[in-house]
GROMACS .gro file of N, CA and C in nm:
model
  279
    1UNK      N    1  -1.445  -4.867  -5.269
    1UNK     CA    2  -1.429  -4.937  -5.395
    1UNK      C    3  -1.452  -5.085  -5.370
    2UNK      N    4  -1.537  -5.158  -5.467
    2UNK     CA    5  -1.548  -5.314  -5.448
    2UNK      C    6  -1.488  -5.345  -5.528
    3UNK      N    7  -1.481  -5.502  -5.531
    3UNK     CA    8  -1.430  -5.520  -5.648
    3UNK      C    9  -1.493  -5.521  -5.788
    4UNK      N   10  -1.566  -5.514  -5.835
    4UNK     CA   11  -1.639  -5.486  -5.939
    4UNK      C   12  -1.556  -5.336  -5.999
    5UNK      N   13  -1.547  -5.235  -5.907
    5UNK     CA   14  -1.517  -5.154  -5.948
    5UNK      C   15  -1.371  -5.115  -5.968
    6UNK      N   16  -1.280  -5.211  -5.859
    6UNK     CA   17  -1.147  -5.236  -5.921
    6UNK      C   18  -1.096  -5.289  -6.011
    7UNK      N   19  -1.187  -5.400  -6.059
    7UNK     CA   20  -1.146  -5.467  -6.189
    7UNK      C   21  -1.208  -5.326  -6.298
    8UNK      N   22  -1.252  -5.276  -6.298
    8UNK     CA   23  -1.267  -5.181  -6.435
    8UNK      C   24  -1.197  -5.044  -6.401
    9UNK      N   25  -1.117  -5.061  -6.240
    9UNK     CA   26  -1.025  -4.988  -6.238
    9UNK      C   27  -0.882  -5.019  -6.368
   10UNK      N   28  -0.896  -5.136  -6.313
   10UNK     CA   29  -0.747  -5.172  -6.377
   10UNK      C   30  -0.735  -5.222  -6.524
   11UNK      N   31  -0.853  -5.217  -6.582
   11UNK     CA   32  -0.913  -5.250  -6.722
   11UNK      C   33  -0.858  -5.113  -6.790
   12UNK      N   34  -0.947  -5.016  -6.699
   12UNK     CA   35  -0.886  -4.889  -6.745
   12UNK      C   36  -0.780  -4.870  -6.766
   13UNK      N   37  -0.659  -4.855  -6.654
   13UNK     CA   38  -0.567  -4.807  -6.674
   13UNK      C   39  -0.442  -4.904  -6.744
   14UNK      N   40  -0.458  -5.066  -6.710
   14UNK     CA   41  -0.379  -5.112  -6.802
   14UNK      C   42  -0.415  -5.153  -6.968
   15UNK      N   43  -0.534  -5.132  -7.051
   15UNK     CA   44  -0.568  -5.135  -7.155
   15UNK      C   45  -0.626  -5.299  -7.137
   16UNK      N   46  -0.621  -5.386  -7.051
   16UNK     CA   47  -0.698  -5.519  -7.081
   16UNK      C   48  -0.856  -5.514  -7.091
   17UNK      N   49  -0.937  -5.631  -7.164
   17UNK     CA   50  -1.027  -5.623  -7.113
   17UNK      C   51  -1.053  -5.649  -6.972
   18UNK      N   52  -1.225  -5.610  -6.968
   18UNK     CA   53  -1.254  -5.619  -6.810
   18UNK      C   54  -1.217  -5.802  -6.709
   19UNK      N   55  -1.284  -5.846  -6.864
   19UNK     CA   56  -1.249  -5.994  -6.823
   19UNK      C   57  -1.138  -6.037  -6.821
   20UNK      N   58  -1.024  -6.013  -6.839
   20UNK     CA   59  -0.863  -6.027  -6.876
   20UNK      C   60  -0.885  -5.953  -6.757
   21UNK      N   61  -0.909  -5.847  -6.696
   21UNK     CA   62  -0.869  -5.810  -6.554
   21UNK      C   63  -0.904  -5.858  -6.470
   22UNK      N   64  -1.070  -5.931  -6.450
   22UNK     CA   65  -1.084  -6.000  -6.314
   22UNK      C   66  -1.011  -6.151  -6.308
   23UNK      N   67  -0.970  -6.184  -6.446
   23UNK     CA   68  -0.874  -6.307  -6.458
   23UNK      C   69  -0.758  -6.250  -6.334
   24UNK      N   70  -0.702  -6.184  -6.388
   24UNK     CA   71  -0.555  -6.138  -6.324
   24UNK      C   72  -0.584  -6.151  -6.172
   25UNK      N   73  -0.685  -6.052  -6.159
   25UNK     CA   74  -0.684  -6.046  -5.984
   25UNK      C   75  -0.723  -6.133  -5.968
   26UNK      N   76  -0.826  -6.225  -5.996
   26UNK     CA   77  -0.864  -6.355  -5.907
   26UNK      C   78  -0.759  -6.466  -5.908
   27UNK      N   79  -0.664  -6.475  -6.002
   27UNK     CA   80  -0.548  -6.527  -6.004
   27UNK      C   81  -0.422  -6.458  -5.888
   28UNK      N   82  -0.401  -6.351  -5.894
   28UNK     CA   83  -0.361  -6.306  -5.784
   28UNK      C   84  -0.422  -6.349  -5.657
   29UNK      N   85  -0.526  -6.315  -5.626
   29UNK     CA   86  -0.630  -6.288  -5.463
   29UNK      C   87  -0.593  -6.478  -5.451
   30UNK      N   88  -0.617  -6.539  -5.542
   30UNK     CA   89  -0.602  -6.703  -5.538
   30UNK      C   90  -0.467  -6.775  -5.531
   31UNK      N   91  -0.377  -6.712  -5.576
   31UNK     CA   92  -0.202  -6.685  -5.529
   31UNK      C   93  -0.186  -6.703  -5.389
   32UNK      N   94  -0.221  -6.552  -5.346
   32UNK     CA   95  -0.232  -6.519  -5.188
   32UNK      C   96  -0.298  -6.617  -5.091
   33UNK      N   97  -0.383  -6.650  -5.082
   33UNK     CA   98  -0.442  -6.751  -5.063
   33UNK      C   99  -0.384  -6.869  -5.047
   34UNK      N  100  -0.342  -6.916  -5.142
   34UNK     CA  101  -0.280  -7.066  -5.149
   34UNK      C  102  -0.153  -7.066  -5.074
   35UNK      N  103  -0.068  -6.950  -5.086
   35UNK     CA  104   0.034  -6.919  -5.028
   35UNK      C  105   0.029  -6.900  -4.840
   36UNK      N  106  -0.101  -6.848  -4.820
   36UNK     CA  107  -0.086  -6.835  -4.678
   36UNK      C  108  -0.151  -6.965  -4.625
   37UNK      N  109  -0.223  -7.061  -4.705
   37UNK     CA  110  -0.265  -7.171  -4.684
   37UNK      C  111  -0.143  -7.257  -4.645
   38UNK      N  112  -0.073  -7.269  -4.729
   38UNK     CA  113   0.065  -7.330  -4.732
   38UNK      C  114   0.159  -7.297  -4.624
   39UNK      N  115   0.150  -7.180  -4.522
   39UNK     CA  116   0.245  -7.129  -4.408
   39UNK      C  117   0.296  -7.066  -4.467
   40UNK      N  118   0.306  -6.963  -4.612
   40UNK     CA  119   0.401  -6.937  -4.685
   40UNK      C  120   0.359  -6.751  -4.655
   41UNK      N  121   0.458  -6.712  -4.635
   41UNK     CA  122   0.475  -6.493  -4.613
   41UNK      C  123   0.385  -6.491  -4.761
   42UNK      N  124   0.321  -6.351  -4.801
   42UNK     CA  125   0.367  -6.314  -4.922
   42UNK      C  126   0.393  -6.138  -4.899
   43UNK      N  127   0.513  -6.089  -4.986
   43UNK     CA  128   0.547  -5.981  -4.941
   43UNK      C  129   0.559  -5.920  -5.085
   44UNK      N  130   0.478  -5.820  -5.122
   44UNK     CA  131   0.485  -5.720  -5.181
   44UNK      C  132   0.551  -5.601  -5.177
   45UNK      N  133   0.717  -5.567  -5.179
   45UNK     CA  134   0.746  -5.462  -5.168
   45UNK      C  135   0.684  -5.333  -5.159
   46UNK      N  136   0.654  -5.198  -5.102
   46UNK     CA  137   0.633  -5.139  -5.104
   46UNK      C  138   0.489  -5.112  -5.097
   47UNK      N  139   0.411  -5.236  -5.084
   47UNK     CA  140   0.255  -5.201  -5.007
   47UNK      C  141   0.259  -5.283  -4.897
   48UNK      N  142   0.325  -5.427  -4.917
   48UNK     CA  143   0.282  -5.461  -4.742
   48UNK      C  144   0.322  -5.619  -4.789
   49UNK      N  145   0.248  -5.702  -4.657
   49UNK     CA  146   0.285  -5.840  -4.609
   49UNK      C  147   0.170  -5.893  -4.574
   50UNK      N  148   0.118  -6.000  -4.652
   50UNK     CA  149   0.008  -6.129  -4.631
   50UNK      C  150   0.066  -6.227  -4.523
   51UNK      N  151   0.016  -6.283  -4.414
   51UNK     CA  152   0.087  -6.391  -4.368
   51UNK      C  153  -0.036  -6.433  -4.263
   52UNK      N  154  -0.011  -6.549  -4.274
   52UNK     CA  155  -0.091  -6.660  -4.126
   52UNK      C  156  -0.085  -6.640  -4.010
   53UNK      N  157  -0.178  -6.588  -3.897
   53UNK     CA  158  -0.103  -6.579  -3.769
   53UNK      C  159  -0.202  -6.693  -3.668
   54UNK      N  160  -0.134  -6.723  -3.611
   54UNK     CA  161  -0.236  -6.839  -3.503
   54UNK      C  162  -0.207  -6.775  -3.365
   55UNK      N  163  -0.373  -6.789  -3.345
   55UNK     CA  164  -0.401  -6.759  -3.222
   55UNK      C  165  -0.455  -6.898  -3.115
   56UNK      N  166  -0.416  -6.818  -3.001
   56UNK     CA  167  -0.379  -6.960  -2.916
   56UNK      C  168  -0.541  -6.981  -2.847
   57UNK      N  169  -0.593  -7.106  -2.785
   57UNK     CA  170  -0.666  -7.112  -2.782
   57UNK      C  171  -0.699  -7.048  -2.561
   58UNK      N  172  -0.809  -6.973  -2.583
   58UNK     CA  173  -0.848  -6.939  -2.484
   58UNK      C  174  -1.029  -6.949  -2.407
   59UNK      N  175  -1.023  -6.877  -2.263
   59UNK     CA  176  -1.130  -6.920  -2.209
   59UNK      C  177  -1.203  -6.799  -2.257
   60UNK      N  178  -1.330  -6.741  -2.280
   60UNK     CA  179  -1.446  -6.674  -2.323
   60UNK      C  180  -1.540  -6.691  -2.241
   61UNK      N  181  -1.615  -6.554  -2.247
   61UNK     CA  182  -1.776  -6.553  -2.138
   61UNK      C  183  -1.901  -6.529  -2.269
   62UNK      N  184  -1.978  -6.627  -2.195
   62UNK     CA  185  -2.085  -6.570  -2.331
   62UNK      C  186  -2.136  -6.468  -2.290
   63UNK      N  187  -2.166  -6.380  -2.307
   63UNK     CA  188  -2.189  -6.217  -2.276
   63UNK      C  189  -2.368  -6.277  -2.194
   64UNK      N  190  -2.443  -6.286  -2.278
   64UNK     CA  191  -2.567  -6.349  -2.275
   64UNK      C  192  -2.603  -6.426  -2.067
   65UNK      N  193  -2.515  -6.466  -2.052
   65UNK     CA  194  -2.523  -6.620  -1.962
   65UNK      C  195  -2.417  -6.594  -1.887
   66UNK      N  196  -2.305  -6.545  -1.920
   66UNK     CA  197  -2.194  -6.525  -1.829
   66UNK      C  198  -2.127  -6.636  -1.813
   67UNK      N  199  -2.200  -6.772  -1.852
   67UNK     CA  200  -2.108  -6.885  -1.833
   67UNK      C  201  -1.973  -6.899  -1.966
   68UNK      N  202  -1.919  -6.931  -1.883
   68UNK     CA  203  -1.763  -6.995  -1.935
   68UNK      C  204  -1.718  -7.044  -2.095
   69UNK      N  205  -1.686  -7.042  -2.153
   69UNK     CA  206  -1.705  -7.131  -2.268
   69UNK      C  207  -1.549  -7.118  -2.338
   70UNK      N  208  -1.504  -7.188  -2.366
   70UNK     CA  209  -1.370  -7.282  -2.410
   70UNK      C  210  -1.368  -7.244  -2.575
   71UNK      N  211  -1.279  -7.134  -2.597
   71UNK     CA  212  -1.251  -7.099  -2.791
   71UNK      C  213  -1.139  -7.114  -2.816
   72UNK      N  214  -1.115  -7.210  -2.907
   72UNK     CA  215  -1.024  -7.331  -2.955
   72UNK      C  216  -0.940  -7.203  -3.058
   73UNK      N  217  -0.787  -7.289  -3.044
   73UNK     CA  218  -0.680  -7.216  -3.143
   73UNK      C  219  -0.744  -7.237  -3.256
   74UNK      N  220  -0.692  -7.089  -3.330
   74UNK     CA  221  -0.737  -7.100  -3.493
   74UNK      C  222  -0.620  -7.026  -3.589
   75UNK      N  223  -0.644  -7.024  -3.668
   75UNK     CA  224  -0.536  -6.962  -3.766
   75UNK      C  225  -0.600  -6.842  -3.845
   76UNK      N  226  -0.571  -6.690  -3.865
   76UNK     CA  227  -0.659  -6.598  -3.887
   76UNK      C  228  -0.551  -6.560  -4.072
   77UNK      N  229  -0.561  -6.473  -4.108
   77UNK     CA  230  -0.524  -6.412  -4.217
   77UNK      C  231  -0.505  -6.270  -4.130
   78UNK      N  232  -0.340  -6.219  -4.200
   78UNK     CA  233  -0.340  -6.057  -4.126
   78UNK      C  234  -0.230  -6.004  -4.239
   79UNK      N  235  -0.241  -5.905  -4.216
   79UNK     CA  236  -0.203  -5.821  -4.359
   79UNK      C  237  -0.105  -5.664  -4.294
   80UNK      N  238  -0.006  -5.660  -4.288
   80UNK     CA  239   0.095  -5.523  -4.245
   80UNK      C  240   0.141  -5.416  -4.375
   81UNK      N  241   0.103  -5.322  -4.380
   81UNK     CA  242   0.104  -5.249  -4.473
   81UNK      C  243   0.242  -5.201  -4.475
   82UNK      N  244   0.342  -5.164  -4.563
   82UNK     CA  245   0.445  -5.143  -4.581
   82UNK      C  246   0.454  -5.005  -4.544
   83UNK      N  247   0.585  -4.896  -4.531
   83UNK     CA  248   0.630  -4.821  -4.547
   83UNK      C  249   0.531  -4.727  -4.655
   84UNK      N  250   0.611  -4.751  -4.774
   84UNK     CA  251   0.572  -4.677  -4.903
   84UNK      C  252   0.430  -4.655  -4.876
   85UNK      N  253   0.330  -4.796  -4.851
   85UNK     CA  254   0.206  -4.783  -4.858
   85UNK      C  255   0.166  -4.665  -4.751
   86UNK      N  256   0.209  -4.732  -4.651
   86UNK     CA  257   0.172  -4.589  -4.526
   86UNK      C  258   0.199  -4.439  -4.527
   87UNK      N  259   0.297  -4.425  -4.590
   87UNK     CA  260   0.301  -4.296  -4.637
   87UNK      C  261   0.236  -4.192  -4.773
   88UNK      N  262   0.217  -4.330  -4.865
   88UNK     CA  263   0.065  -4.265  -4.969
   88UNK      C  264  -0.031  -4.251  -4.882
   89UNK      N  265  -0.043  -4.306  -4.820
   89UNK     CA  266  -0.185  -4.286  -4.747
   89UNK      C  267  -0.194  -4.160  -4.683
   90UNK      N  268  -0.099  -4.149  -4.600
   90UNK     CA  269  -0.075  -4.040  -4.529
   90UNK      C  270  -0.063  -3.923  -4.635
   91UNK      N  271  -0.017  -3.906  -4.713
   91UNK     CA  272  -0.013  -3.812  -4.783
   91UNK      C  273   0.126  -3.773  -4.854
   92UNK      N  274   0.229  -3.823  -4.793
   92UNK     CA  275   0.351  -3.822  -4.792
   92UNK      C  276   0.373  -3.917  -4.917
   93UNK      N  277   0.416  -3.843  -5.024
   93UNK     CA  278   0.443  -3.911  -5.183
   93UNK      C  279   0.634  -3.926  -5.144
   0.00000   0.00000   0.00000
């Protein structure tokens, strides 16, 4: 599913238009965002956890050359799926 097709997921099932739905989520997805920009958790009960993780900076081989090369700390986006979520998935309602 892309998003194209989630927004007329949720058009569907909550009665908005399509455009009233990609409002919502891009307001959401842009929430999330700003929030993990900020150092800030975001935790959705029962599907999971948005949060910032930084990785420390280390030494690397260029595969190519074999020489050495120096990859600087960065800050990634990582996402832990909850309980509830893991078990829809699984199958387990």
């Amino acid at each position: 599913m892309n998003k194209t097709e989630l927004i007329a997921k949720v058009a569907e099932v909550s009665g908005l238009t399509k455009k009233d739905s990609e409002l919502a989520l891009n307001t959401t997805l842009d929430a999330i965002k700003d929030s993990l920009v900020a150092g800030e958790k975001v935790v959705l009960t029962g599907f999971g956890t948005f949060q910032k993780r930084d990785r420390k900076g280390r030494v690397g081989r260029n595969p190519r050359t074999g020489e050495e090369i120096k990859i600087p700390p960065s800050s990634v986006p990582a996402f832990s799926a909850g309980k509830q979520f893991k078990d829809t998935v699984k199958g387990k309602k």
